[in-house]
XYZ file of C-alpha atoms in Angstrom:
728
model
C -4.230 4.963 30.454
C -1.257 5.492 28.137
C 2.366 4.469 28.702
C 4.624 7.170 30.057
C 8.024 5.516 29.798
C 10.236 6.625 26.946
C 12.920 5.080 24.820
C 15.243 6.091 22.031
C 14.812 5.034 18.425
C 18.231 3.971 17.215
C 17.476 3.374 13.556
C 14.426 4.139 11.482
C 13.227 5.029 8.012
C 12.048 8.599 8.446
C 9.934 10.361 5.826
C 9.076 13.912 6.761
C 6.656 16.564 5.613
C 7.922 19.028 3.055
C 10.304 16.667 1.320
C 10.100 16.648 -2.450
C 7.967 13.743 -3.546
C 10.469 12.628 -6.181
C 13.094 11.989 -3.501
C 10.945 10.039 -1.102
C 8.449 8.080 -3.146
C 9.842 4.768 -4.334
C 11.083 4.846 -7.939
C 9.053 3.273 -10.714
C 9.695 -0.420 -11.217
C 10.298 -1.903 -14.617
C 7.207 -3.340 -16.209
C 5.790 -6.014 -13.944
C 4.611 -9.024 -15.912
C 2.043 -9.727 -13.192
C 0.400 -6.310 -13.458
C -2.311 -7.343 -15.952
C -3.414 -10.144 -13.608
C -3.393 -7.800 -10.646
C -5.469 -5.231 -12.527
C -7.900 -7.894 -13.641
C -8.408 -9.006 -10.041
C -8.989 -5.607 -8.398
C -10.357 -3.227 -11.052
C -14.090 -2.548 -11.099
C -14.950 -0.716 -14.327
C -17.924 1.408 -15.390
C -18.884 2.114 -11.794
C -21.507 4.609 -10.751
C -20.831 7.190 -8.019
C -17.051 7.367 -8.479
C -16.874 11.110 -9.163
C -19.611 11.693 -6.562
C -17.198 10.500 -3.866
C -15.548 13.941 -4.048
C -18.823 15.779 -3.407
C -18.491 18.041 -0.324
C -20.293 16.573 2.685
C -21.307 20.007 3.986
C -24.632 20.847 2.260
C -23.811 24.562 2.018
C -20.422 23.929 0.417
C -21.975 21.276 -1.810
C -24.494 23.784 -3.174
C -21.745 26.343 -3.796
C -19.656 23.735 -5.629
C -22.564 22.715 -7.846
C -23.302 26.328 -8.746
C -19.651 27.113 -9.453
C -19.213 24.037 -11.671
C -22.215 25.055 -13.766
C -20.847 28.578 -14.205
C -17.370 27.342 -15.165
C -18.864 24.927 -17.687
C -21.082 27.653 -19.174
C -18.110 29.973 -19.514
C -16.091 27.212 -21.138
C -18.794 26.425 -23.703
C -19.260 30.124 -24.441
C -15.576 30.587 -25.093
C -15.426 27.501 -27.271
C -18.219 28.787 -29.506
C -16.953 32.368 -29.688
C -15.970 33.516 -33.158
C -13.845 36.456 -32.093
C -10.119 36.183 -32.604
C -8.169 35.451 -29.426
C -6.263 38.388 -28.110
C -2.794 37.835 -26.768
C -2.443 38.645 -23.097
C 0.921 37.268 -22.120
C 2.031 38.820 -18.840
C 4.895 36.583 -17.829
C 2.446 33.877 -16.757
C -0.401 32.173 -18.542
C -2.992 34.795 -19.440
C -6.620 33.843 -18.867
C -7.545 33.774 -22.558
C -4.405 31.830 -23.430
C -5.979 28.799 -21.834
C -8.362 28.695 -24.757
C -5.477 28.534 -27.185
C -4.130 25.486 -25.362
C -7.532 23.878 -24.889
C -8.878 24.020 -28.408
C -5.982 24.688 -30.695
C -5.734 23.472 -34.256
C -5.153 19.796 -33.464
C -5.362 17.091 -36.141
C -8.822 15.591 -36.558
C -10.277 12.358 -37.807
C -13.365 11.932 -39.957
C -15.295 10.538 -37.021
C -15.006 13.827 -35.143
C -15.906 16.199 -37.961
C -19.303 17.007 -36.435
C -18.130 17.403 -32.854
C -18.736 20.769 -31.217
C -15.757 20.233 -28.937
C -11.977 20.111 -29.328
C -10.713 18.158 -32.306
C -8.729 15.630 -30.333
C -9.113 12.259 -32.018
C -5.576 11.881 -33.353
C -3.577 13.622 -30.669
C -0.454 11.913 -29.412
C 0.523 11.919 -25.760
C 2.366 15.203 -26.091
C -0.660 17.045 -27.473
C -2.927 15.395 -24.906
C -0.811 16.433 -21.943
C -1.022 20.066 -23.056
C -4.780 19.822 -23.384
C -5.394 18.208 -19.996
C -3.002 20.533 -18.189
C -4.726 23.533 -19.745
C -8.138 22.184 -18.759
C -7.017 21.910 -15.120
C -5.579 25.433 -15.200
C -8.739 26.861 -16.772
C -10.881 25.468 -13.954
C -8.358 26.537 -11.302
C -8.435 30.132 -12.532
C -12.178 30.409 -11.963
C -12.002 28.497 -8.671
C -9.409 30.997 -7.455
C -11.680 33.942 -8.271
C -14.621 32.238 -6.545
C -12.646 31.418 -3.392
C -11.359 34.984 -3.192
C -14.892 36.378 -3.167
C -16.144 33.790 -0.671
C -13.252 34.374 1.730
C -13.710 38.144 1.528
C -17.387 37.699 2.390
C -16.559 35.396 5.307
C -18.372 32.464 3.695
C -15.253 30.295 3.343
C -12.010 29.881 5.243
C -8.916 29.778 3.031
C -7.579 26.754 4.925
C -10.718 24.779 4.010
C -10.264 25.086 0.241
C -7.476 24.839 -2.282
C -6.394 25.111 -5.902
C -5.777 21.930 -7.878
C -2.803 22.659 -10.115
C -0.523 20.615 -12.367
C 3.135 20.325 -11.480
C 5.859 20.775 -14.049
C 7.466 17.441 -14.821
C 11.242 18.042 -14.579
C 11.735 15.741 -17.581
C 9.068 17.453 -19.642
C 10.080 19.226 -22.840
C 9.775 23.007 -22.829
C 6.908 22.879 -25.332
C 5.008 20.581 -22.950
C 4.763 17.780 -25.454
C 5.189 15.105 -22.797
C 7.750 12.388 -22.317
C 8.062 8.712 -22.891
C 7.437 7.118 -19.502
C 6.751 3.575 -20.623
C 6.779 1.456 -23.742
C 6.146 -1.987 -22.315
C 3.370 -2.705 -24.810
C 3.370 -2.002 -28.542
C 5.940 0.771 -28.042
C 3.218 3.269 -27.225
C 4.050 6.549 -25.600
C 2.687 7.763 -22.291
C 2.803 10.999 -20.379
C 1.553 11.975 -16.981
C 0.437 15.065 -15.128
C 1.052 15.339 -11.404
C -1.687 17.267 -9.614
C -1.228 18.880 -6.233
C -3.294 21.010 -3.890
C -2.003 24.510 -3.260
C -3.182 27.502 -1.195
C -5.858 29.668 -2.845
C -3.330 32.503 -2.985
C -1.097 30.538 -5.371
C -0.545 31.695 -8.939
C -2.605 29.741 -11.449
C 0.259 28.159 -13.323
C 2.223 24.963 -13.373
C 3.951 24.564 -10.043
C 7.616 23.680 -9.779
C 7.625 21.555 -6.620
C 5.407 18.960 -5.029
C 5.688 17.702 -1.469
C 4.411 14.672 0.369
C 1.560 16.456 2.068
C 0.006 18.169 -0.965
C 0.111 15.581 -3.742
C -3.429 14.734 -4.909
C -3.492 12.543 -8.014
C -1.766 11.361 -11.150
C -3.307 11.939 -14.553
C -1.884 9.245 -16.810
C -2.263 10.018 -20.508
C -1.872 8.001 -23.698
C -2.694 9.711 -26.960
C -4.639 7.038 -28.804
C -8.374 6.420 -28.986
C -8.365 2.733 -28.051
C -5.655 2.675 -25.402
C -7.489 3.013 -22.085
C -6.516 -0.498 -20.989
C -2.899 0.352 -21.757
C -3.055 3.409 -19.520
C -4.307 1.515 -16.459
C -1.033 -0.317 -15.665
C 0.852 2.969 -15.861
C -1.624 4.651 -13.520
C -1.338 1.756 -11.051
C 2.457 1.895 -11.155
C 2.466 5.635 -10.466
C -0.153 5.477 -7.730
C 1.104 2.490 -5.712
C 4.053 4.297 -4.084
C 1.836 7.102 -2.767
C 0.769 4.885 0.113
C 4.400 4.289 1.046
C 5.336 7.957 1.072
C 2.155 9.693 2.231
C 1.540 8.405 5.740
C -1.851 10.099 5.935
C -3.026 8.624 2.650
C -6.509 7.180 3.188
C -7.324 6.325 -0.419
C -6.114 7.740 -3.726
C -7.584 9.393 -6.780
C -6.247 8.947 -10.277
C -7.282 9.898 -13.804
C -6.558 7.740 -16.833
C -6.904 9.697 -20.053
C -6.671 9.089 -23.752
C -6.947 11.922 -26.251
C -10.520 12.814 -25.311
C -11.707 10.119 -22.893
C -11.090 10.365 -19.158
C -11.777 7.778 -16.467
C -11.730 8.737 -12.793
C -10.315 6.108 -10.434
C -10.536 5.590 -6.688
C -7.921 3.288 -5.158
C -9.481 1.609 -2.110
C -8.213 -1.119 0.235
C -9.613 -3.994 -1.842
C -10.783 -2.503 -5.118
C -9.959 0.112 -7.712
C -13.206 1.682 -8.902
C -13.138 3.219 -12.386
C -15.877 5.580 -13.506
C -17.820 5.369 -16.698
C -16.203 7.192 -19.592
C -16.004 10.983 -19.347
C -15.921 12.141 -22.973
C -14.426 15.635 -22.933
C -15.061 16.124 -26.646
C -18.680 16.777 -25.660
C -20.254 19.331 -23.330
C -21.640 16.725 -20.919
C -18.245 15.118 -20.396
C -16.560 18.478 -19.876
C -19.216 19.349 -17.288
C -18.484 16.113 -15.382
C -14.726 16.701 -15.330
C -15.195 20.330 -14.280
C -17.447 19.230 -11.416
C -14.811 16.761 -10.226
C -12.060 19.407 -10.247
C -14.291 21.934 -8.468
C -15.242 19.371 -5.827
C -11.585 18.506 -5.270
C -11.011 22.205 -4.620
C -13.822 22.670 -2.091
C -14.407 19.300 -0.387
C -12.984 18.266 2.979
C -9.551 16.631 2.838
C -10.932 13.181 3.635
C -12.815 13.291 0.304
C -9.468 13.905 -1.391
C -8.180 10.683 0.131
C -6.343 12.048 3.171
C -6.820 10.997 6.777
C -7.514 14.211 8.732
C -6.516 12.511 11.983
C -2.899 12.279 10.725
C -1.474 15.671 9.813
C 1.875 16.900 8.519
C 3.323 19.766 10.551
C 5.835 22.148 8.986
C 8.243 24.487 10.697
C 10.840 23.719 13.318
C 11.243 19.965 13.495
C 8.801 18.596 10.862
C 6.604 15.811 12.190
C 3.188 14.186 12.130
C 0.306 14.746 14.513
C -1.617 11.513 15.108
C -4.977 11.539 16.887
C -6.099 8.641 19.060
C -9.809 8.468 19.848
C -11.424 6.694 22.769
C -15.099 6.298 23.483
C -15.984 6.999 27.108
C -17.806 3.922 28.402
C -20.039 6.017 30.672
C -20.981 8.968 28.478
C -20.443 7.561 24.991
C -18.489 10.708 24.120
C -15.440 10.435 21.881
C -12.315 11.762 23.563
C -9.200 12.643 21.598
C -5.536 12.582 22.476
C -2.760 13.598 20.090
C 0.688 12.045 19.759
C 3.616 13.360 17.747
C 5.884 11.400 15.436
C 8.701 12.017 13.030
C 9.548 8.326 12.747
C 7.552 6.077 10.457
C 8.976 2.678 11.314
C 6.931 0.676 8.811
C 5.242 2.335 5.840
C 2.356 0.947 3.806
C 3.946 -1.083 1.026
C 0.802 -1.321 -1.111
C -2.477 0.453 -1.642
C -4.307 -2.884 -1.539
C -4.990 -4.641 1.753
C -4.366 -3.688 5.366
C -2.003 -0.777 4.649
C -0.309 -1.275 8.002
C 1.774 1.642 9.246
C 3.798 1.808 12.460
C 4.840 5.090 14.058
C 7.206 5.683 16.939
C 5.611 8.593 18.776
C 6.047 10.973 21.665
C 3.391 12.373 23.960
C 5.153 15.762 23.886
C 5.501 17.812 20.697
C 8.569 19.494 22.180
C 10.325 16.175 22.811
C 9.910 14.358 19.514
C 12.806 11.968 20.110
C 11.536 10.786 23.488
C 9.500 7.843 22.322
C 6.706 6.762 24.617
C 4.513 4.674 22.339
C 4.299 2.568 19.214
C 1.202 3.387 17.137
C -0.168 0.978 14.565
C -2.555 2.317 11.916
C -4.260 -0.421 9.932
C -7.376 -1.438 7.997
C -8.573 -4.798 9.301
C -11.204 -6.875 7.556
C -14.337 -7.767 9.434
C -17.795 -9.069 8.832
C -19.176 -7.275 11.865
C -19.169 -3.880 13.520
C -16.020 -2.648 15.231
C -17.447 -2.992 18.744
C -17.479 -6.769 18.401
C -14.210 -7.000 16.478
C -11.639 -6.884 19.257
C -9.582 -9.854 18.138
C -6.125 -8.442 18.796
C -7.024 -7.124 22.250
C -8.818 -10.338 23.226
C -5.951 -12.540 22.070
C -3.310 -10.466 23.852
C -5.379 -10.256 27.031
C -5.684 -14.025 27.025
C -1.960 -14.489 26.524
C -1.087 -11.961 29.226
C -3.462 -13.532 31.735
C -1.979 -16.969 31.117
C 1.653 -15.923 31.270
C 1.350 -13.233 33.927
C 4.582 -11.523 34.895
C 6.641 -14.572 35.773
C 7.149 -16.459 32.531
C 10.276 -16.125 30.427
C 7.924 -15.384 27.525
C 5.783 -12.733 29.227
C 7.763 -9.896 27.609
C 7.747 -11.514 24.163
C 4.336 -10.029 23.347
C 3.754 -6.285 23.073
C 0.581 -5.552 25.118
C -1.935 -2.926 24.036
C -2.569 0.279 25.941
C -5.348 1.285 23.555
C -7.186 -0.274 20.645
C -10.038 1.417 18.905
C -11.487 2.792 15.696
C -10.218 5.834 13.868
C -12.743 8.625 13.371
C -13.254 11.144 10.590
C -15.096 14.388 11.112
C -18.109 15.367 9.018
C -19.316 18.789 10.042
C -19.619 18.798 13.813
C -19.963 15.017 14.023
C -17.343 12.287 14.191
C -17.965 9.210 12.079
C -16.252 5.898 12.633
C -13.964 5.270 9.676
C -14.878 2.115 7.771
C -14.984 1.210 4.107
C -18.766 1.410 4.360
C -18.699 5.026 5.524
C -15.711 6.077 3.418
C -16.843 4.587 0.108
C -20.614 4.891 0.252
C -22.137 3.758 -3.020
C -19.026 1.857 -4.123
C -18.657 -1.020 -1.672
C -21.613 -3.310 -2.315
C -19.403 -6.239 -3.331
C -16.346 -5.359 -1.260
C -15.364 -6.753 2.141
C -15.966 -4.516 5.129
C -12.792 -3.049 6.591
C -12.397 -1.155 9.837
C -9.832 1.588 10.258
C -8.149 0.831 13.587
C -5.433 2.496 15.576
C -3.617 0.761 18.423
C -1.187 2.152 20.973
C 1.523 0.127 22.686
C 4.228 1.067 25.086
C 7.404 1.697 23.156
C 9.159 -1.650 22.690
C 11.862 -1.345 20.072
C 12.768 -1.136 16.426
C 11.273 -3.131 13.564
C 13.236 -6.102 12.321
C 14.370 -3.948 9.387
C 16.621 -2.141 11.889
C 18.698 -5.295 12.457
C 22.347 -4.643 11.695
C 23.110 -8.154 10.453
C 21.577 -11.549 9.794
C 22.514 -12.855 13.240
C 20.145 -10.388 14.888
C 17.373 -11.573 12.567
C 18.078 -15.189 13.538
C 17.865 -14.331 17.251
C 14.594 -12.428 16.795
C 13.016 -15.228 14.760
C 14.002 -17.861 17.306
C 12.611 -15.734 20.149
C 9.217 -15.139 18.595
C 8.759 -18.728 17.430
C 9.635 -20.051 20.887
C 7.150 -17.578 22.385
C 4.454 -18.517 19.868
C 4.933 -22.176 20.668
C 4.501 -21.373 24.360
C 1.346 -19.376 23.542
C 0.005 -22.374 21.679
C 0.765 -24.722 24.556
C -0.969 -22.476 27.099
C -3.681 -20.746 25.048
C -3.994 -22.734 21.810
C -3.438 -19.484 19.861
C -2.173 -19.507 16.259
C -0.770 -16.182 15.053
C -1.822 -16.284 11.393
C 0.137 -13.261 10.134
C 3.884 -13.737 10.472
C 5.708 -11.051 8.498
C 8.531 -8.555 8.777
C 5.958 -6.072 10.119
C 5.031 -8.305 13.056
C 8.507 -8.648 14.600
C 10.182 -5.998 16.758
C 13.719 -5.879 18.161
C 13.969 -5.021 21.838
C 17.286 -4.046 23.379
C 18.114 -5.972 26.547
C 21.054 -6.175 28.915
C 22.192 -9.284 27.068
C 21.786 -7.889 23.570
C 18.519 -8.012 21.616
C 15.247 -9.899 21.875
C 12.504 -10.561 19.360
C 9.044 -9.289 20.334
C 5.870 -10.256 18.514
C 3.233 -7.684 17.588
C 0.248 -7.498 15.247
C -2.318 -10.111 16.282
C -5.035 -8.915 13.895
C -5.296 -12.368 12.319
C -4.608 -14.563 15.345
C -7.181 -17.205 16.190
C -7.700 -20.128 18.551
C -6.317 -23.372 17.178
C -8.980 -25.203 15.217
C -10.756 -22.022 14.119
C -10.783 -21.185 10.443
C -9.468 -17.819 9.318
C -11.998 -16.236 7.003
C -9.769 -13.531 5.580
C -6.273 -13.221 4.190
C -3.697 -10.868 5.711
C -2.711 -9.843 2.147
C 1.031 -10.060 2.778
C 1.326 -12.672 0.069
C 5.101 -12.992 0.176
C 4.921 -14.510 3.661
C 1.572 -16.314 3.616
C 1.380 -20.075 3.754
C 0.146 -21.845 0.664
C -3.098 -22.990 2.222
C -3.987 -19.531 3.530
C -3.535 -18.221 -0.018
C -5.577 -20.955 -1.642
C -8.297 -21.365 0.960
C -8.798 -18.351 3.251
C -11.352 -20.336 5.263
C -8.969 -23.196 6.020
C -8.015 -24.033 9.618
C -4.560 -22.636 10.356
C -2.023 -24.670 12.283
C 1.384 -23.949 13.754
C 2.890 -25.297 10.543
C 1.347 -22.376 8.648
C 3.259 -20.029 10.965
C 6.487 -21.932 10.411
C 5.944 -21.913 6.663
C 5.559 -18.122 6.851
C 8.809 -17.887 8.819
C 10.572 -19.901 6.123
C 9.357 -17.480 3.454
C 10.444 -14.530 5.600
C 13.936 -16.011 6.027
C 14.222 -16.558 2.269
C 12.961 -13.050 1.500
C 15.309 -11.243 3.883
C 18.223 -13.449 2.885
C 17.711 -12.668 -0.794
C 16.649 -9.025 -0.948
C 18.127 -7.654 2.281
C 16.903 -6.770 5.755
C 16.639 -2.989 5.734
C 15.238 -0.582 3.187
C 18.791 0.560 2.508
C 19.951 -2.998 1.835
C 17.019 -3.590 -0.472
C 17.885 -0.428 -2.380
C 21.478 -1.651 -2.632
C 20.230 -5.007 -3.897
C 18.053 -3.305 -6.513
C 20.987 -1.208 -7.748
C 23.341 -4.189 -8.009
C 20.635 -6.287 -9.624
C 20.131 -3.552 -12.245
C 23.882 -3.557 -12.934
C 23.857 -7.313 -13.448
C 20.842 -7.065 -15.752
C 22.622 -4.416 -17.807
C 25.672 -6.645 -18.119
C 24.019 -10.048 -18.590
C 20.484 -9.320 -19.726
C 17.297 -9.594 -17.697
C 17.613 -11.892 -14.679
C 14.590 -13.721 -13.333
C 14.351 -14.175 -9.555
C 11.599 -16.763 -8.885
C 11.092 -15.620 -5.298
C 9.825 -12.274 -6.602
C 6.706 -14.128 -7.759
C 5.761 -14.594 -4.095
C 4.638 -10.978 -3.907
C 3.023 -10.544 -7.314
C -0.260 -11.438 -8.904
C -3.387 -12.902 -7.376
C -3.405 -15.153 -4.304
C -3.994 -18.336 -6.296
C -1.099 -17.535 -8.627
C 1.251 -16.851 -5.709
C 0.163 -20.171 -4.191
C 1.090 -21.940 -7.431
C 4.536 -20.324 -7.469
C 5.104 -21.356 -3.869
C 3.958 -24.914 -4.484
C 6.544 -25.092 -7.232
C 9.232 -23.635 -4.957
C 8.370 -26.170 -2.249
C 8.145 -29.064 -4.690
C 11.218 -30.975 -3.639
C 14.850 -30.844 -2.649
C 16.031 -30.134 -6.173
C 13.440 -27.452 -6.902
C 13.974 -25.548 -3.668
C 17.741 -25.777 -3.978
C 17.972 -24.785 -7.633
C 15.550 -21.866 -7.373
C 15.226 -20.324 -3.919
C 18.571 -21.264 -2.354
C 20.455 -20.631 -5.586
C 19.305 -17.019 -5.696
C 19.994 -16.541 -1.977
C 23.581 -17.663 -2.614
C 23.878 -15.421 -5.660
C 22.295 -12.372 -4.073
C 24.605 -9.331 -4.290
C 24.264 -9.140 -0.498
C 25.329 -12.751 0.125
C 28.528 -13.426 2.058
C 29.755 -17.026 1.709
C 31.340 -16.908 5.155
C 28.493 -15.228 6.990
C 24.981 -15.881 5.701
C 23.162 -17.821 8.426
C 19.771 -17.111 6.833
C 20.714 -19.237 3.826
C 21.648 -22.222 5.978
C 18.654 -21.723 8.280
C 16.308 -21.677 5.283
C 17.681 -24.973 4.027
C 17.300 -26.732 7.381
C 13.822 -25.323 7.948
C 12.766 -26.420 4.486
C 13.954 -29.963 5.091
C 12.096 -30.089 8.411
C 8.867 -28.705 6.918
C 8.762 -30.332 3.508
C 11.021 -33.384 3.493
C 9.554 -35.041 6.552
C 8.869 -38.738 6.040
C 5.114 -38.213 5.950
C 5.219 -35.278 3.582
C 8.000 -36.437 1.294
C 6.560 -39.917 1.161
C 3.265 -38.427 0.015
C 5.053 -36.658 -2.808
C 6.667 -39.854 -4.014
C 3.393 -41.804 -3.863
C 1.531 -39.086 -5.750
C 4.362 -38.848 -8.252
C 3.985 -42.553 -9.001
C 0.235 -42.093 -9.497
C 0.760 -39.145 -11.833
C 3.394 -41.046 -13.792
C 1.016 -43.951 -14.251
C -1.554 -41.474 -15.555
C 0.885 -40.309 -18.214
C 1.721 -36.969 -16.613
C 5.425 -37.718 -16.532
C 7.760 -38.483 -13.673
C 7.929 -34.883 -12.434
C 8.427 -34.504 -8.668
C 6.943 -31.005 -8.780
C 3.696 -32.015 -10.429
C 1.712 -32.505 -7.234
C 2.841 -29.311 -5.530
C 2.193 -27.225 -8.618
C -1.527 -28.015 -8.550
C -3.509 -26.288 -5.783
C -6.616 -28.310 -6.625
C -4.852 -31.577 -5.839
C -6.950 -34.239 -4.138
C -6.791 -33.560 -0.394
C -6.025 -37.236 0.218
C -2.734 -36.777 -1.606
C -1.873 -33.170 -0.698
C 1.389 -33.105 1.297
C 0.362 -29.831 2.939
C -2.550 -31.615 4.590
C -0.807 -34.923 5.156
C 2.006 -33.257 7.086
C -0.512 -31.994 9.667
C -0.573 -35.536 10.986
C 3.050 -35.043 12.020
C 2.648 -31.487 13.352
C 4.045 -32.075 16.836
C 7.091 -33.925 15.581
C 7.846 -31.329 12.887
C 7.438 -28.385 15.290
C 9.762 -29.951 17.871
C 12.412 -30.404 15.197
C 12.002 -26.809 13.980
C 12.347 -25.484 17.536
C 15.595 -27.417 17.930
C 16.872 -25.969 14.660
C 16.157 -22.311 15.493
C 17.517 -22.758 19.034
C 20.786 -24.056 17.600
C 21.060 -21.164 15.151
C 20.159 -18.683 17.891
C 22.935 -20.028 20.110
C 25.447 -19.687 17.272
C 24.227 -16.173 16.412
C 24.509 -14.979 20.022
C 28.006 -16.426 20.272
C 29.023 -14.679 17.051
C 27.440 -11.312 17.861
C 27.906 -10.993 21.600
C 30.738 -13.416 22.256
């Protein structure tokens, strides 16, 4: 059923359990000018049922959580109204009554809050606010700890099924906990954040010093002004995005955006960010809501915290991940489980929006973690139907394999599946198929349905990011495009999702070979593709503008061109990209901010990315002065050895300067000039709503065969040169 052969992983990005989150999560980017557009496109505000998502699914635990939250809230209100002077109880750690001093100290007030029965918080700055919100979390945690202790002693709870939610000391935080300046991109306002983690019930109720990849829960982003909620959102997004890269079992994410006394709970899902209605902690009702959320986080199952329980971090010895694969027995209908073991995450989820594709190199034996038997892909695919009928990748690969058999030179260019099926999440004694419908009940009415799928392949090789130089990338690209062309000739299959995640490097006796994986968006030629693969940097313009458009082979070649430009500019491996970022920062410091147009290919909404790409593809001068210019001036560029730069130029000419396409540009340019729009060669390409009769992207389809043949000759020539250079 599963492959048994093993291989050795020669190079990989490896992120292991127990590592400090600050060393493994990607660093914060500078302010992204596209962030407001991104937030506008995915945020759903004033949503019902956001906080309810954390409610324990077990009815017994749910009742206990409700009762505990009421008691904590009653105690809090009683303490707030008490007239007795606080007694000092410092014991080397925060004393229980000292929380009150932090929570409702003598903060400045405004006239509007003079009648409030709660904390006087209206004019707090970020430093005051961070102390308040940290103290609130600690106050709740203290009572949760006492409750868990009694329940465990009575045998009503298991300590491993519950936790304390505690803030983590920011290493840059001032000793008086007044917060730090973590962003001033707008109006020079000051922000602070609290990192919240889950810790064993035996932990001391105090700020923790360390946070690891497997126990980070949520960011609380704080800005100390009444009207600044919309300013806090970009900061919360920026902090939360890297969690999906570093936490390989991250299912969805929680986050809290807070002003001085208003809190908004957020859930980061595959297609939407749901924000709750305002939680006003200056009033008793708001405090009750926030207490309930913190209590539920402490007692709910880990999947309600946003973790995938079928992927688990394992400490001790050689740290690794346990990954469960579920199969449904066709005869009995029973779900059978098999566990694989991985310490190699080959491709991490780059974003919290979209498919969140992850690839793991895994072993079937926990004692032989480096003997790699399989490649596991974990992904959220979009679908309008139930998972039983959505078997696109398996059906496409089966068709290709049956056509090629074992005798074609391309038969080993496609990585066949050993298993493809849904991921399951346990609720009580039952297993539930993991979909956005089941995971986000009450939140998904206007969201696309996504299915959590896990596929298993025999171990093939490393991702393209493991290539040691540009020549290996050229060889891999030529291999997969030749194989895709053969698949089109025999099966009329169009891939639809070319990216750096879809290409693997296989070691052969003659060197390396490119292998194509990830057929989640493949379709028969002539079929429209109803969804977008969300890897905007590599998507063709038409797939960005019109997800329902019919994809052709030219869409695949356009994606390859973008991939070549991307890798040639920013680097192949994660290490090279980090080197590029460091050198780019040095140049910015010396010369001022530098704008790299290609970076727009991965930012903003799909229609905006399409506009940027139309501009980049607008003509020989535009492509040369923008895209190629920055490839040549990349810190990683070598004038004597940068085949990706030259390949990009030749591919561009074949795709966009063909007689049919280029002629269409000139004709349209004449029409636009006559209309008074100016003699601007880029005008047509910069408008996605251009008349289809004049759109070069459609007109070139009439020359598809001729253009593809030319492109195949180009990549074959570059492949021959690369093999001669690399392997003699």
